[in-house]
Amino acid sequence: MRDSIVRALVWVLRLLLPARGKHRALTETPVTTPEPRPKSVAWSQPWRGPSADEARGIFHAEETQGLTPEQRERWWAAAFAEIGVDYDFPTINITRVRAGVTA
């Protein structure tokens, strides 16, 4: 029984794996070095986002003090869009958790 299993395994391995020397081409092909890939444009330039002072100015603007949280988020998104930065609405449709549970 062992002998037939070993023979079957050897037969399958011979089918799947080439014999020594058969995987090489008969004619030697010169080894070519790949050309260096061009740098990614995104990583070759510094990030063009707003500075900390610009972001702080947007988040602490006096115009937003009397607005509801939803209006304030939209105002911030519009202010960031003016300078070319995407600002998603991270707190839209998030409800507050109650401080205490009443039974």
CSV table of C-alpha atoms in Angstrom, one decimal:
chain,number,residue,atom,x,y,z
A,1,MET,CA,0.0,0.0,0.0
A,2,ARG,CA,2.8,2.5,0.9
A,3,ASP,CA,4.6,1.6,-2.3
A,4,SER,CA,1.7,2.5,-4.5
A,5,ILE,CA,1.1,5.8,-2.6
A,6,VAL,CA,4.7,6.8,-3.1
A,7,ARG,CA,4.6,5.9,-6.8
A,8,ALA,CA,1.5,7.9,-7.3
A,9,LEU,CA,3.0,10.9,-5.4
A,10,VAL,CA,6.2,10.7,-7.5
A,11,TRP,CA,4.2,10.5,-10.7
A,12,VAL,CA,2.2,13.6,-9.8
A,13,LEU,CA,5.3,15.5,-8.8
A,14,ARG,CA,7.0,14.6,-12.1
A,15,LEU,CA,4.0,16.0,-14.0
A,16,LEU,CA,3.9,19.2,-12.0
A,17,LEU,CA,7.6,19.9,-11.6
A,18,PRO,CA,10.0,19.9,-14.5
A,19,ALA,CA,13.1,17.8,-14.4
A,20,ARG,CA,16.4,19.3,-13.6
A,21,GLY,CA,17.6,21.5,-16.4
A,22,LYS,CA,14.4,21.4,-18.4
A,23,HIS,CA,13.1,24.7,-17.1
A,24,ARG,CA,16.0,26.6,-18.6
A,25,ALA,CA,15.9,27.8,-22.2
A,26,LEU,CA,18.3,26.3,-24.7
A,27,THR,CA,19.6,29.7,-25.7
A,28,GLU,CA,20.9,32.0,-23.1
A,29,THR,CA,18.9,35.2,-23.0
A,30,PRO,CA,20.7,38.3,-21.7
A,31,VAL,CA,19.6,39.5,-18.3
A,32,THR,CA,18.1,42.9,-18.6
A,33,THR,CA,17.8,45.2,-15.6
A,34,PRO,CA,14.4,46.8,-15.3
A,35,GLU,CA,14.3,50.5,-15.7
A,36,PRO,CA,13.7,52.4,-12.5
A,37,ARG,CA,10.0,53.3,-12.0
A,38,PRO,CA,9.1,56.9,-12.0
A,39,LYS,CA,8.4,58.4,-8.7
A,40,SER,CA,4.8,58.8,-7.7
A,41,VAL,CA,3.7,62.4,-8.1
A,42,ALA,CA,1.8,62.2,-4.8
A,43,TRP,CA,4.9,61.3,-2.8
A,44,SER,CA,7.4,63.5,-4.6
A,45,GLN,CA,5.6,66.7,-3.6
A,46,PRO,CA,4.8,67.8,0.0
A,47,TRP,CA,1.2,67.6,1.1
A,48,ARG,CA,-0.8,70.6,-0.1
A,49,GLY,CA,-3.4,70.6,2.7
A,50,PRO,CA,-4.2,73.5,5.0
A,51,SER,CA,-1.8,74.6,7.6
A,52,ALA,CA,-2.7,74.3,11.3
A,53,ASP,CA,-3.4,78.0,11.5
A,54,GLU,CA,-5.8,77.8,8.5
A,55,ALA,CA,-7.7,74.8,10.0
A,56,ARG,CA,-7.8,76.4,13.4
A,57,GLY,CA,-9.2,79.6,11.8
A,58,ILE,CA,-11.9,77.6,10.1
A,59,PHE,CA,-12.9,75.7,13.2
A,60,HIS,CA,-12.9,78.7,15.5
A,61,ALA,CA,-14.5,81.2,13.2
A,62,GLU,CA,-16.9,83.6,14.9
A,63,GLU,CA,-19.6,83.0,12.2
A,64,THR,CA,-20.1,79.5,13.5
A,65,GLN,CA,-20.8,80.3,17.1
A,66,GLY,CA,-24.6,80.7,16.8
A,67,LEU,CA,-25.1,77.8,14.4
A,68,THR,CA,-26.5,74.4,15.2
A,69,PRO,CA,-24.0,71.5,15.0
A,70,GLU,CA,-25.3,70.4,11.6
A,71,GLN,CA,-25.1,73.9,10.2
A,72,ARG,CA,-21.6,74.3,11.7
A,73,GLU,CA,-20.5,71.1,10.0
A,74,ARG,CA,-21.8,72.3,6.6
A,75,TRP,CA,-20.1,75.7,7.1
A,76,TRP,CA,-16.8,74.0,7.9
A,77,ALA,CA,-17.2,71.8,4.8
A,78,ALA,CA,-17.8,74.9,2.6
A,79,ALA,CA,-14.9,76.7,4.1
A,80,PHE,CA,-12.6,73.8,3.4
A,81,ALA,CA,-14.0,73.4,-0.1
A,82,GLU,CA,-13.0,77.0,-0.8
A,83,ILE,CA,-9.4,76.2,-0.2
A,84,GLY,CA,-9.6,72.9,-2.1
A,85,VAL,CA,-9.8,70.3,0.7
A,86,ASP,CA,-12.4,67.6,1.0
A,87,TYR,CA,-14.1,67.6,4.4
A,88,ASP,CA,-16.5,64.9,5.1
A,89,PHE,CA,-19.2,65.2,7.7
A,90,PRO,CA,-18.0,63.0,10.5
A,91,THR,CA,-20.7,63.9,13.0
A,92,ILE,CA,-23.8,64.1,10.8
A,93,ASN,CA,-26.6,61.7,11.9
A,94,ILE,CA,-24.8,60.8,15.1
A,95,THR,CA,-27.0,61.1,18.1
A,96,ARG,CA,-25.8,61.8,21.5
A,97,VAL,CA,-25.8,59.1,24.2
A,98,ARG,CA,-27.9,59.9,27.2
A,99,ALA,CA,-25.9,60.7,30.3
A,100,GLY,CA,-28.1,58.6,32.6
A,101,VAL,CA,-30.6,55.9,32.1
A,102,THR,CA,-34.0,56.3,33.6
A,103,ALA,CA,-36.1,53.2,34.4
